[in-house]
Tab-separated table of C-alpha atoms (C1' of nucleotides) in Angstrom:
chain	number	residue	atom	x	y	z
A	1	MET	CA	33.688	11.975	-5.240
A	2	SER	CA	32.083	9.039	-3.860
A	3	ARG	CA	28.840	9.245	-1.638
A	4	VAL	CA	28.554	8.988	2.227
A	5	MET	CA	26.071	8.000	4.016
A	6	ILE	CA	24.361	10.564	6.625
A	7	LYS	CA	25.078	8.206	9.751
A	8	ASN	CA	28.372	7.735	8.513
A	9	LEU	CA	29.178	11.238	8.880
A	10	GLY	CA	30.824	11.728	12.095
A	11	SER	CA	34.151	9.652	10.328
A	12	PHE	CA	34.781	12.798	8.508
A	13	ILE	CA	35.091	15.895	10.141
A	14	GLY	CA	36.725	18.295	8.290
A	15	LYS	CA	36.532	16.683	4.700
A	16	LYS	CA	34.881	17.495	1.839
A	17	VAL	CA	32.323	14.950	1.590
A	18	LYS	CA	29.320	14.484	-0.766
A	19	VAL	CA	25.526	13.430	0.285
A	20	SER	CA	22.483	12.504	-1.207
A	21	GLY	CA	18.791	12.676	-0.245
A	22	TRP	CA	15.779	14.391	0.357
A	23	LEU	CA	14.937	17.942	2.005
A	24	TYR	CA	12.854	17.286	5.119
A	25	SER	CA	12.650	20.526	6.495
A	26	ARG	CA	14.578	24.136	5.241
A	27	THR	CA	14.381	27.305	7.694
A	28	SER	CA	16.013	30.428	5.921
A	29	LYS	CA	17.373	33.229	7.642
A	30	GLY	CA	17.597	35.482	4.323
A	31	LYS	CA	21.042	35.062	3.447
A	32	LEU	CA	21.147	31.912	5.389
A	33	ILE	CA	19.182	28.455	4.726
A	34	PHE	CA	19.513	25.764	7.000
A	35	LEU	CA	18.501	22.243	5.243
A	36	LEU	CA	17.659	19.064	7.104
A	37	ILE	CA	18.802	16.734	4.935
A	38	ARG	CA	16.916	12.994	5.039
A	39	ASP	CA	18.747	10.044	3.124
A	40	GLY	CA	17.172	6.750	4.884
A	41	THR	CA	19.904	6.549	7.651
A	42	ALA	CA	20.083	9.705	9.152
A	43	LEU	CA	19.111	13.110	9.321
A	44	VAL	CA	21.710	16.254	9.024
A	45	GLN	CA	21.822	20.211	8.517
A	46	ALA	CA	23.343	21.507	5.616
A	47	ILE	CA	23.953	25.150	5.663
A	48	VAL	CA	23.930	27.016	2.558
A	49	SER	CA	25.484	31.043	2.973
A	50	ARG	CA	24.891	33.798	0.334
A	51	GLN	CA	29.574	33.643	0.347
A	52	MET	CA	29.972	30.374	-0.535
A	53	LEU	CA	27.821	29.617	-3.442
A	54	SER	CA	26.849	31.812	-6.819
A	55	GLU	CA	23.454	33.402	-7.189
A	56	GLU	CA	22.508	30.904	-9.153
A	57	GLN	CA	23.213	28.026	-6.556
A	58	PHE	CA	21.714	30.123	-3.578
A	59	ASN	CA	18.813	31.034	-5.561
A	60	LEU	CA	18.124	26.914	-5.969
A	61	ALA	CA	18.479	26.460	-2.335
A	62	ASP	CA	16.157	29.205	-1.481
A	63	LYS	CA	13.559	27.169	-3.600
A	64	LEU	CA	13.576	23.898	-2.249
A	65	THR	CA	10.531	22.329	-0.944
A	66	GLN	CA	9.826	19.461	1.980
A	67	GLU	CA	11.025	16.207	0.144
A	68	SER	CA	12.913	17.724	-3.046
A	69	SER	CA	15.384	15.483	-3.790
A	70	LEU	CA	19.001	16.563	-4.101
A	71	GLU	CA	22.846	15.845	-3.882
A	72	LEU	CA	25.162	18.217	-2.601
A	73	ILE	CA	29.183	18.440	-1.489
A	74	GLY	CA	30.189	19.948	1.200
A	75	VAL	CA	32.636	20.025	4.469
A	76	VAL	CA	31.441	18.308	7.785
A	77	ARG	CA	32.124	19.987	10.993
A	78	GLU	CA	30.964	19.331	14.602
A	79	ASP	CA	28.443	21.625	15.786
A	80	LYS	CA	26.041	21.060	19.155
A	81	ARG	CA	23.256	23.271	18.007
A	82	ALA	CA	22.885	20.600	14.721
A	83	VAL	CA	20.240	18.106	14.931
A	84	GLY	CA	23.054	14.611	15.252
A	85	GLY	CA	25.242	17.042	16.037
A	86	TYR	CA	27.404	17.520	12.490
A	87	GLU	CA	26.607	19.997	9.864
A	88	ILE	CA	27.768	20.184	6.442
A	89	GLU	CA	28.830	23.535	4.779
A	90	VAL	CA	27.289	23.342	1.695
A	91	GLU	CA	29.808	24.282	-1.099
A	92	SER	CA	27.918	22.729	-4.608
A	93	LEU	CA	24.239	21.711	-4.766
A	94	ARG	CA	22.239	19.643	-7.594
A	95	VAL	CA	18.775	19.405	-7.489
A	96	PHE	CA	17.262	15.715	-9.074
A	97	GLN	CA	13.744	17.551	-8.838
A	98	ILE	CA	11.961	20.174	-6.606
A	99	CYS	CA	9.029	18.845	-5.400
A	100	GLU	CA	5.752	20.311	-5.437
A	101	ASN	CA	3.247	20.653	-2.541
A	102	TYR	CA	3.865	17.476	-0.841
A	103	PRO	CA	0.971	16.342	1.251
A	104	ILE	CA	2.581	15.545	4.387
A	105	SER	CA	3.835	18.362	6.549
A	106	PRO	CA	6.109	17.921	9.779
A	107	LYS	CA	2.886	18.741	11.902
A	108	LYS	CA	0.512	16.699	13.734
A	109	HIS	CA	-1.760	14.578	11.143
A	110	GLY	CA	-5.086	12.079	11.597
A	111	VAL	CA	-4.639	8.330	10.872
A	112	GLU	CA	-7.302	8.001	8.350
A	113	PHE	CA	-5.352	10.305	5.908
A	114	LEU	CA	-1.556	9.286	6.423
A	115	LEU	CA	-2.849	5.972	6.482
A	116	SER	CA	-4.002	7.065	2.467
A	117	LEU	CA	-1.070	8.345	1.781
A	118	GLN	CA	1.144	4.936	3.233
A	119	HIS	CA	2.964	4.995	0.298
A	120	LEU	CA	4.959	8.989	1.572
A	121	TRP	CA	3.856	8.165	5.324
A	122	ILE	CA	6.984	5.388	5.491
A	123	ARG	CA	9.612	8.046	4.885
A	124	SER	CA	8.721	10.008	7.937
A	125	GLN	CA	11.263	9.809	10.704
A	126	HIS	CA	8.408	7.478	13.423
A	127	ILE	CA	7.662	4.969	10.279
A	128	SER	CA	11.236	4.768	9.142
A	129	SER	CA	12.382	4.060	12.688
A	130	VAL	CA	9.866	1.918	12.911
A	131	LEU	CA	10.876	-0.250	9.640
A	132	LYS	CA	14.958	-0.469	10.535
A	133	ILE	CA	14.126	-1.934	14.016
A	134	ARG	CA	11.601	-4.524	11.614
A	135	ALA	CA	15.007	-5.229	9.796
A	136	GLU	CA	17.006	-5.573	12.995
A	137	ILE	CA	14.409	-8.216	14.455
A	138	ILE	CA	14.230	-10.312	11.496
A	139	SER	CA	18.013	-9.678	10.767
A	140	ALA	CA	18.341	-11.174	14.960
A	141	ALA	CA	16.267	-13.778	14.785
A	142	ARG	CA	18.009	-15.181	11.652
A	143	ASN	CA	21.084	-14.943	13.627
A	144	PHE	CA	20.061	-16.955	16.265
A	145	LEU	CA	18.193	-19.629	14.399
A	146	ASN	CA	21.064	-20.177	11.947
A	147	SER	CA	23.750	-20.246	14.900
A	148	ARG	CA	22.282	-22.742	16.748
A	149	GLY	CA	21.851	-25.266	13.119
A	150	PHE	CA	18.347	-24.599	12.010
A	151	TYR	CA	17.762	-24.491	8.695
A	152	GLN	CA	15.367	-21.958	6.795
A	153	VAL	CA	12.975	-24.270	4.922
A	154	ASP	CA	10.232	-21.824	2.945
A	155	THR	CA	6.766	-23.944	3.072
A	156	PRO	CA	4.007	-22.696	-0.053
A	157	ILE	CA	1.532	-19.721	0.625
A	158	LEU	CA	-1.089	-21.826	-1.691
A	159	THR	CA	-2.576	-24.532	0.093
A	160	PRO	CA	-5.052	-26.990	-0.578
A	161	PHE	CA	-6.428	-26.965	3.027
A	162	ALA	CA	-7.426	-24.948	5.855
A	163	CYS	CA	-5.105	-25.678	8.799
A	164	GLU	CA	-8.193	-26.212	10.921
A	165	GLY	CA	-11.457	-25.203	9.597
A	166	THR	CA	-11.553	-22.553	6.702
A	167	SER	CA	-14.094	-20.210	7.881
A	168	THR	CA	-10.985	-17.510	8.512
A	169	LEU	CA	-8.724	-18.139	5.048
A	170	PHE	CA	-8.743	-16.692	1.946
A	171	GLU	CA	-10.006	-18.944	-1.045
A	172	VAL	CA	-8.288	-18.326	-4.426
A	173	GLU	CA	-9.114	-20.846	-6.936
A	174	TYR	CA	-6.280	-22.906	-8.427
A	175	PHE	CA	-7.084	-24.145	-12.209
A	176	GLY	CA	-10.770	-24.075	-11.385
A	177	GLU	CA	-9.869	-25.968	-7.455
A	178	PRO	CA	-10.528	-23.985	-4.678
A	179	ALA	CA	-7.056	-23.059	-2.710
A	180	TYR	CA	-6.202	-21.251	0.506
A	181	LEU	CA	-3.549	-18.638	1.224
A	182	ALA	CA	-1.651	-19.905	4.003
A	183	GLN	CA	-2.319	-18.862	7.635
A	184	SER	CA	0.402	-21.299	9.050
A	185	GLY	CA	3.799	-22.862	7.802
A	186	GLN	CA	3.790	-25.156	10.710
A	187	LEU	CA	2.105	-28.650	9.296
A	188	TYR	CA	4.902	-28.678	6.656
A	189	ASN	CA	7.687	-27.623	8.895
A	190	GLU	CA	6.965	-30.730	10.905
A	191	ALA	CA	7.738	-32.902	7.579
A	192	THR	CA	10.585	-30.716	6.828
A	193	CYS	CA	12.412	-31.261	10.117
A	194	MET	CA	12.134	-34.796	9.814
A	195	ALA	CA	14.398	-33.942	6.976
A	196	LEU	CA	16.675	-31.527	8.250
A	197	GLY	CA	16.566	-31.793	11.911
A	198	LYS	CA	15.893	-28.241	12.867
A	199	VAL	CA	13.972	-25.901	10.279
A	200	TYR	CA	11.903	-22.482	10.359
A	201	THR	CA	9.887	-21.220	8.089
A	202	PHE	CA	9.678	-17.138	8.412
A	203	GLY	CA	7.034	-15.634	5.593
A	204	PRO	CA	3.454	-14.375	5.512
A	205	THR	CA	0.359	-15.318	6.576
A	206	PHE	CA	-3.331	-14.509	5.955
A	207	ARG	CA	-6.215	-14.389	7.885
A	208	ALA	CA	-9.926	-13.496	6.632
A	209	GLU	CA	-11.303	-12.769	10.151
A	210	LYS	CA	-13.234	-9.658	10.535
A	211	SER	CA	-11.250	-7.928	13.317
A	212	ARG	CA	-10.582	-4.576	13.830
A	213	THR	CA	-8.136	-3.826	16.911
A	214	ARG	CA	-4.660	-2.260	17.445
A	215	ARG	CA	-3.595	-5.794	17.238
A	216	HIS	CA	-4.585	-8.126	14.018
A	217	LEU	CA	-3.504	-7.026	10.481
A	218	MET	CA	-4.944	-9.594	7.788
A	219	GLU	CA	-1.582	-10.293	6.380
A	220	PHE	CA	1.506	-10.419	8.569
A	221	TRP	CA	4.460	-12.206	9.173
A	222	MET	CA	5.304	-14.923	11.345
A	223	LEU	CA	8.023	-16.561	12.192
A	224	GLU	CA	7.993	-20.935	12.813
A	225	PRO	CA	11.015	-22.823	14.101
A	226	GLU	CA	10.111	-26.474	14.333
A	227	MET	CA	12.301	-29.218	15.922
A	228	ALA	CA	12.237	-32.587	15.815
A	229	PHE	CA	13.857	-34.779	19.128
A	230	VAL	CA	12.596	-31.725	21.502
A	231	GLU	CA	9.903	-31.588	24.420
A	232	GLN	CA	7.814	-28.822	25.162
A	233	GLU	CA	10.624	-27.863	28.030
A	234	GLU	CA	13.441	-27.014	26.000
A	235	ASN	CA	10.922	-26.017	23.616
A	236	MET	CA	10.187	-23.201	25.910
A	237	VAL	CA	14.022	-22.147	26.806
A	238	ILE	CA	14.795	-21.585	23.269
A	239	GLN	CA	11.624	-19.140	23.051
A	240	GLU	CA	12.969	-16.797	25.962
A	241	GLU	CA	16.263	-17.272	24.743
A	242	LEU	CA	15.351	-15.986	21.077
A	243	ILE	CA	13.555	-13.179	22.619
A	244	TYR	CA	16.248	-12.302	24.886
A	245	TYR	CA	18.626	-11.921	21.798
A	246	ILE	CA	15.682	-10.262	19.690
A	247	VAL	CA	15.843	-7.227	22.092
A	248	SER	CA	19.765	-6.835	23.205
A	249	GLU	CA	20.438	-6.944	19.377
A	250	VAL	CA	17.785	-3.948	19.206
A	251	LEU	CA	18.832	-2.182	22.255
A	252	ARG	CA	22.882	-2.875	21.140
A	253	ASN	CA	22.220	-1.397	17.607
A	254	CYS	CA	19.077	1.331	17.314
A	255	SER	CA	19.593	2.901	20.128
A	256	ASN	CA	18.945	6.283	17.427
A	257	GLU	CA	15.836	4.207	16.349
A	258	LEU	CA	14.342	3.540	19.435
A	259	ALA	CA	15.170	7.363	21.102
A	260	ILE	CA	13.191	8.790	17.685
A	261	LEU	CA	10.234	6.509	18.926
A	262	LYS	CA	10.582	7.850	22.864
A	263	ARG	CA	10.938	4.119	23.581
A	264	ASP	CA	11.560	3.948	27.499
A	265	ILE	CA	14.843	1.230	27.186
A	266	SER	CA	14.965	0.954	30.908
A	267	LEU	CA	11.684	-1.408	30.739
A	268	LEU	CA	13.735	-3.582	27.429
A	269	LYS	CA	16.984	-3.663	29.390
A	270	LYS	CA	14.425	-6.071	32.402
A	271	VAL	CA	13.832	-8.659	29.675
A	272	GLN	CA	15.785	-11.218	30.965
A	273	THR	CA	15.941	-14.730	30.909
A	274	PRO	CA	14.474	-16.973	32.480
A	275	PHE	CA	10.629	-16.062	31.910
A	276	PRO	CA	7.989	-16.487	34.620
A	277	ARG	CA	5.764	-19.021	34.044
A	278	LEU	CA	2.467	-19.325	35.087
A	279	THR	CA	0.111	-22.690	33.969
A	280	TYR	CA	-3.563	-22.134	33.115
A	281	SER	CA	-5.040	-23.108	35.767
A	282	GLN	CA	-3.359	-20.681	38.003
A	283	VAL	CA	-4.111	-17.773	35.513
A	284	VAL	CA	-7.989	-18.362	35.902
A	285	GLU	CA	-7.257	-18.121	40.027
A	286	ILE	CA	-5.861	-15.170	39.556
A	287	LEU	CA	-8.165	-13.463	37.236
A	288	ARG	CA	-11.087	-14.560	39.158
A	289	GLU	CA	-9.422	-12.708	42.478
A	290	LYS	CA	-8.734	-10.268	39.932
A	291	GLY	CA	-12.763	-9.821	39.541
A	292	PHE	CA	-12.977	-11.260	36.037
A	293	ASP	CA	-15.894	-12.792	35.394
A	294	ILE	CA	-14.149	-16.391	34.055
A	295	LYS	CA	-14.506	-20.001	34.896
A	296	TRP	CA	-12.075	-22.864	33.673
A	297	GLY	CA	-12.529	-24.070	30.010
A	298	ASP	CA	-12.958	-20.126	29.067
A	299	ASP	CA	-10.148	-18.326	26.748
A	300	PHE	CA	-8.400	-15.798	27.195
A	301	GLY	CA	-9.136	-12.268	25.523
A	302	ALA	CA	-7.136	-9.156	24.917
A	303	PRO	CA	-8.008	-7.678	28.649
A	304	HIS	CA	-7.365	-10.982	30.781
A	305	GLU	CA	-3.589	-11.255	28.462
A	306	THR	CA	-3.030	-7.797	30.159
A	307	ALA	CA	-3.880	-7.990	33.569
A	308	ILE	CA	-1.873	-11.255	33.553
A	309	SER	CA	1.067	-9.292	31.931
A	310	SER	CA	0.776	-6.200	34.071
A	311	LEU	CA	1.699	-8.627	36.923
A	312	TYR	CA	5.847	-9.228	35.755
A	313	GLU	CA	8.056	-6.831	33.761
A	314	LYS	CA	8.949	-9.284	31.519
A	315	PRO	CA	7.411	-11.534	29.011
A	316	VAL	CA	5.153	-14.320	30.454
A	317	PHE	CA	4.626	-17.898	29.489
A	318	ILE	CA	0.887	-18.971	30.332
A	319	THR	CA	1.458	-23.126	29.982
A	320	HIS	CA	-1.182	-26.390	29.767
A	321	TYR	CA	-4.195	-24.741	28.298
A	322	PRO	CA	-7.113	-27.075	28.292
A	323	ALA	CA	-6.752	-29.314	25.421
A	324	SER	CA	-10.320	-28.504	24.433
A	325	ILE	CA	-9.705	-25.199	23.137
A	326	LYS	CA	-6.310	-25.594	21.781
A	327	ALA	CA	-5.602	-26.905	18.285
A	328	PHE	CA	-5.932	-30.971	17.233
A	329	TYR	CA	-2.176	-31.218	16.842
A	330	MET	CA	-0.773	-30.420	20.627
A	331	GLN	CA	0.467	-33.120	22.606
A	332	PRO	CA	-1.879	-33.490	25.601
A	333	ASP	CA	-0.006	-34.038	29.132
A	334	PHE	CA	1.165	-37.225	29.575
A	335	ASN	CA	-0.079	-36.841	33.309
A	336	ASN	CA	-2.779	-35.373	32.286
A	337	PRO	CA	-4.630	-35.402	29.066
A	338	GLU	CA	-6.870	-32.816	29.645
A	339	LEU	CA	-4.006	-30.522	29.469
A	340	ALA	CA	-2.363	-29.718	26.209
A	341	LEU	CA	1.372	-29.427	26.447
A	342	CYS	CA	1.794	-25.798	24.738
A	343	ALA	CA	2.371	-22.427	26.176
A	344	ASP	CA	1.633	-18.700	24.834
A	345	LEU	CA	4.556	-16.493	25.458
A	346	ILE	CA	2.639	-12.857	26.398
A	347	ALA	CA	4.797	-9.302	26.068
A	348	SER	CA	5.306	-7.362	29.230
A	349	GLU	CA	3.684	-3.763	29.316
A	350	GLY	CA	0.480	-5.300	28.407
A	351	TYR	CA	1.050	-5.717	24.810
A	352	GLY	CA	-0.742	-9.540	24.670
A	353	GLU	CA	0.419	-12.646	22.840
A	354	ILE	CA	3.491	-12.738	20.855
A	355	ILE	CA	4.506	-16.266	20.635
A	356	GLY	CA	2.174	-19.610	20.475
A	357	GLY	CA	3.577	-23.180	20.761
A	358	SER	CA	3.422	-26.516	21.892
A	359	GLN	CA	4.910	-29.842	21.705
A	360	ARG	CA	3.117	-31.920	18.835
A	361	ILE	CA	1.323	-34.899	19.001
A	362	HIS	CA	3.749	-38.343	18.080
A	363	ASP	CA	1.899	-40.998	18.366
A	364	TYR	CA	0.050	-41.760	14.777
A	365	ASP	CA	-3.248	-43.318	16.558
A	366	LEU	CA	-3.929	-40.436	18.980
A	367	LEU	CA	-3.652	-38.061	15.913
A	368	LYS	CA	-5.659	-40.082	14.009
A	369	LYS	CA	-7.961	-39.534	16.960
A	370	LYS	CA	-7.547	-35.914	16.928
A	371	ILE	CA	-8.657	-35.638	13.503
A	372	THR	CA	-11.327	-37.287	14.030
A	373	GLU	CA	-12.413	-35.753	17.423
A	374	HIS	CA	-11.974	-32.438	15.486
A	375	HIS	CA	-14.364	-33.414	12.212
A	376	LEU	CA	-11.195	-32.374	10.159
A	377	PRO	CA	-11.541	-34.065	6.720
A	378	ILE	CA	-8.975	-37.251	7.455
A	379	GLU	CA	-8.029	-37.279	3.583
A	380	ALA	CA	-6.404	-34.191	3.718
A	381	TYR	CA	-3.989	-35.292	6.362
A	382	GLN	CA	-3.098	-38.395	4.738
A	383	TRP	CA	0.273	-37.098	4.153
A	384	TYR	CA	0.508	-35.525	7.457
A	385	LEU	CA	-0.138	-38.752	9.105
A	386	ASP	CA	2.685	-40.633	7.415
A	387	LEU	CA	4.919	-38.453	9.109
A	388	ARG	CA	3.977	-40.480	12.262
A	389	LYS	CA	3.933	-43.480	10.033
A	390	TYR	CA	7.558	-43.575	9.242
A	391	GLY	CA	10.512	-42.678	11.942
A	392	SER	CA	7.812	-40.683	14.147
A	393	VAL	CA	9.810	-38.445	17.176
A	394	PRO	CA	8.886	-35.774	19.722
A	395	HIS	CA	9.125	-32.832	18.459
A	396	SER	CA	8.271	-29.141	18.768
A	397	GLY	CA	7.763	-25.825	17.874
A	398	PHE	CA	6.469	-22.504	17.771
A	399	GLY	CA	5.130	-19.359	16.015
A	400	LEU	CA	6.464	-15.972	16.924
A	401	GLY	CA	4.037	-13.011	15.360
A	402	LEU	CA	6.826	-10.821	13.606
A	403	GLU	CA	4.499	-7.255	13.681
A	404	ARG	CA	3.304	-8.401	17.393
A	405	THR	CA	6.818	-8.406	18.301
A	406	VAL	CA	7.719	-5.138	16.505
A	407	CYS	CA	4.881	-3.333	18.038
A	408	TRP	CA	6.026	-4.123	21.399
A	409	ILE	CA	9.510	-3.620	21.185
A	410	CYS	CA	9.109	-0.175	19.501
A	411	GLY	CA	6.230	0.518	22.438
A	412	LEU	CA	3.766	1.418	19.382
A	413	SER	CA	-0.061	1.710	20.257
A	414	HIS	CA	-0.854	0.138	16.679
A	415	ILE	CA	0.668	-2.874	14.873
A	416	ARG	CA	-0.617	-0.861	11.630
A	417	GLU	CA	2.391	1.476	12.064
A	418	THR	CA	4.811	-2.188	12.286
A	419	ILE	CA	5.064	-2.809	8.477
A	420	ALA	CA	5.404	-1.044	5.230
A	421	PHE	CA	1.793	-1.810	3.787
A	422	PRO	CA	-0.431	-2.540	6.205
A	423	ARG	CA	-3.444	-5.139	4.642
A	424	MET	CA	-6.494	-4.758	7.084
A	425	LEU	CA	-10.186	-4.682	7.037
A	426	ASP	CA	-11.487	-3.382	4.090
A	427	LYS	CA	-8.235	-1.671	3.529
A	428	ILE	CA	-6.424	-2.633	0.984
A	429	TYR	CA	-4.746	0.627	-1.349
A	430	PRO	CA	-1.988	1.492	-1.981
B	1	U	C1'	-20.677	-8.162	13.580
B	2	G	C1'	-22.154	-5.209	18.260
B	3	C	C1'	-21.554	-0.544	20.896
B	4	U	C1'	-18.949	4.469	21.305
B	5	C	C1'	-17.237	8.835	19.105
B	6	G	C1'	-16.544	11.906	14.779
B	7	G	C1'	-16.767	13.749	9.097
B	8	U	C1'	-16.387	21.982	8.267
B	9	A	C1'	-9.708	25.186	3.647
B	10	G	C1'	-4.539	20.446	1.340
B	11	C	C1'	-3.383	19.092	6.873
B	12	U	C1'	-4.701	20.093	12.367
B	13	C	C1'	-8.671	22.184	14.619
B	14	A	C1'	-13.169	26.022	16.295
B	15	A	C1'	-18.039	28.348	15.615
B	16	U	C1'	-24.839	30.110	21.551
B	17	G	C1'	-30.050	27.650	15.662
B	18	G	C1'	-28.303	34.368	13.329
B	19	U	C1'	-21.923	37.431	8.046
B	20	A	C1'	-17.915	30.338	8.373
B	21	G	C1'	-12.559	31.439	11.556
B	22	A	C1'	-8.018	30.391	12.979
B	23	G	C1'	-2.615	27.891	12.908
B	24	C	C1'	0.498	25.180	9.427
B	25	A	C1'	1.020	24.317	4.417
B	26	G	C1'	1.574	27.373	0.066
B	27	G	C1'	2.129	32.120	-2.755
B	28	C	C1'	4.953	37.081	-2.288
B	29	G	C1'	8.347	40.358	0.820
B	30	G	C1'	12.194	40.397	5.070
B	31	C	C1'	16.433	38.963	8.550
B	32	U	C1'	23.282	35.250	8.611
B	33	G	C1'	22.685	30.351	13.785
B	34	U	C1'	17.271	28.194	12.489
B	35	U	C1'	15.881	23.532	15.158
B	36	A	C1'	7.475	22.615	14.498
B	37	A	C1'	11.973	29.852	13.551
B	38	C	C1'	10.319	34.452	13.142
B	39	C	C1'	8.017	39.129	11.158
B	40	G	C1'	4.912	41.421	7.493
B	41	U	C1'	1.218	40.246	3.362
B	42	C	C1'	-1.986	36.679	0.191
B	43	U	C1'	-4.436	32.379	-1.480
B	44	G	C1'	-7.339	29.333	0.140
B	45	G	C1'	-14.910	26.464	1.264
B	46	U	C1'	-20.527	22.085	-2.161
B	47	U	C1'	-19.273	22.145	6.341
B	48	G	C1'	-19.579	13.617	3.900
B	49	C	C1'	-24.009	12.395	1.002
B	50	A	C1'	-29.590	12.451	0.893
B	51	G	C1'	-34.256	14.283	2.645
B	52	G	C1'	-36.910	16.943	6.866
B	53	U	C1'	-37.808	20.873	10.517
B	54	U	C1'	-37.330	26.187	11.116
B	55	C	C1'	-37.968	33.197	8.978
B	56	A	C1'	-33.124	30.917	9.190
B	57	A	C1'	-28.906	24.904	9.742
B	58	G	C1'	-22.021	23.767	10.400
B	59	U	C1'	-25.261	23.539	14.580
B	60	C	C1'	-31.804	19.975	15.855
B	61	C	C1'	-34.036	15.355	13.192
B	62	U	C1'	-34.331	10.638	9.998
B	63	G	C1'	-31.491	7.521	6.637
B	64	C	C1'	-27.200	6.249	4.350
B	65	C	C1'	-21.762	6.467	3.335
B	66	C	C1'	-16.615	6.548	5.639
B	67	G	C1'	-13.330	6.653	9.549
B	68	A	C1'	-11.708	5.950	14.298
B	69	G	C1'	-11.594	3.676	19.789
B	70	C	C1'	-12.961	-0.444	22.032
B	71	A	C1'	-15.113	-5.860	22.380
B	72	G	C1'	-16.185	-10.374	19.614
B	73	C	C1'	-13.771	-12.972	16.324
B	74	C	C1'	-8.536	-14.414	16.423
B	75	A	C1'	-2.322	-21.767	15.966
RNA sequence: UGCUCGGUAGCUCAAUGGUAGAGCAGGCGGCUGUUAACCGUCUGGUUGCAGGUUCAAGUCCUGCCCGAGCAGCCA
């Protein structure tokens, strides 16, 4: 008999099926035992009654503990009393292992305890649901970009230089020379998009900052599209279309997971294009009216982003930051070189920045001047300057922080729940 | 790195300076419709570590360790 995944049981009503999984919980009424089984796709209740099974099999079912691994055969039937609406009347049972003393009970636990058992915590309904939504977000983003003619190009993790200064990078030894773990694939993508037109990198990035907040991880995944012949306006339109597509795909394909997470999907349904746009200068003015002590030229902190986010029910772009507080490669506004042609996308509901993007400088002399002004080693950027020497074109791109996006769409309170094994300050086990 | 809060049974927590407790998990017994079942019963402790005050410290004081929240930092 072939195995049926639990989420598909609805198509097998009245039929005999085989289900394999782990025991999520068990309750017994003496001669009637209720087993709640998980197989990674969903939960189903299985009924074991003394009438249906041999004495030996019944006693085996009675001994099952949380997370014991098993396989059972039985008939599927609809029953409103059961979780998910279906249940299986067990006819035979095979146990792979009786699990002893599983440490995580289905009660509430503290964060420290759960993090020390991360390899088991991921089995919980909560974390499993987040990981499924994460997979859907990645899948949707890839579908979106692939269907629009982007090529995925993988850029190196081991890099010879810092993108902008070395203080935030993890240093490793590369055959006796210092090397650094990538904090972005963008500069390489500027090269690959001159080869392939439209590209994206999706991979891990690393920051050695001593950040200890609910928004930071030391290792996180970033989606970084880069497009030749695309200027900032078109760049922003692609960003909002991408975010809209991701959210609508999650709503379409992950309703069970969103329900388990108790996510208010009416808020996600409001994420429709176009997204509101504010300039940096407008934001400073709004913040000052709200009583924040901030002046033109200061960068925004988390409380500022939250305040702006609360103005709208959709993500909001903040554009035209002062060039002085942004990266060296950003194209200055052609009308006002004090400003950069850039935008940060602030997620709704106070979740903060999920995208940072900009048009890149394509003029050789201007880029060289910026590198010098930022006191960056010009030798390290020779190859990057070459891109402006040989057939330079206007180009733009952005970086989407995957975990922050997952955090927002799932409505979580902490980014550590968005990745199977979070790397946090002073915490790298397991 | 700074500020704040915390560390008591496997877990979640309680305990006026005066006998360290409950619920859950686990063991045993009961129950044919449970949803974090229920009922009975049993097991379970170096109160983070070190020192100090006191007749007496989980509780007060000092130092340290660990964690959490917030901020800073942060393409």
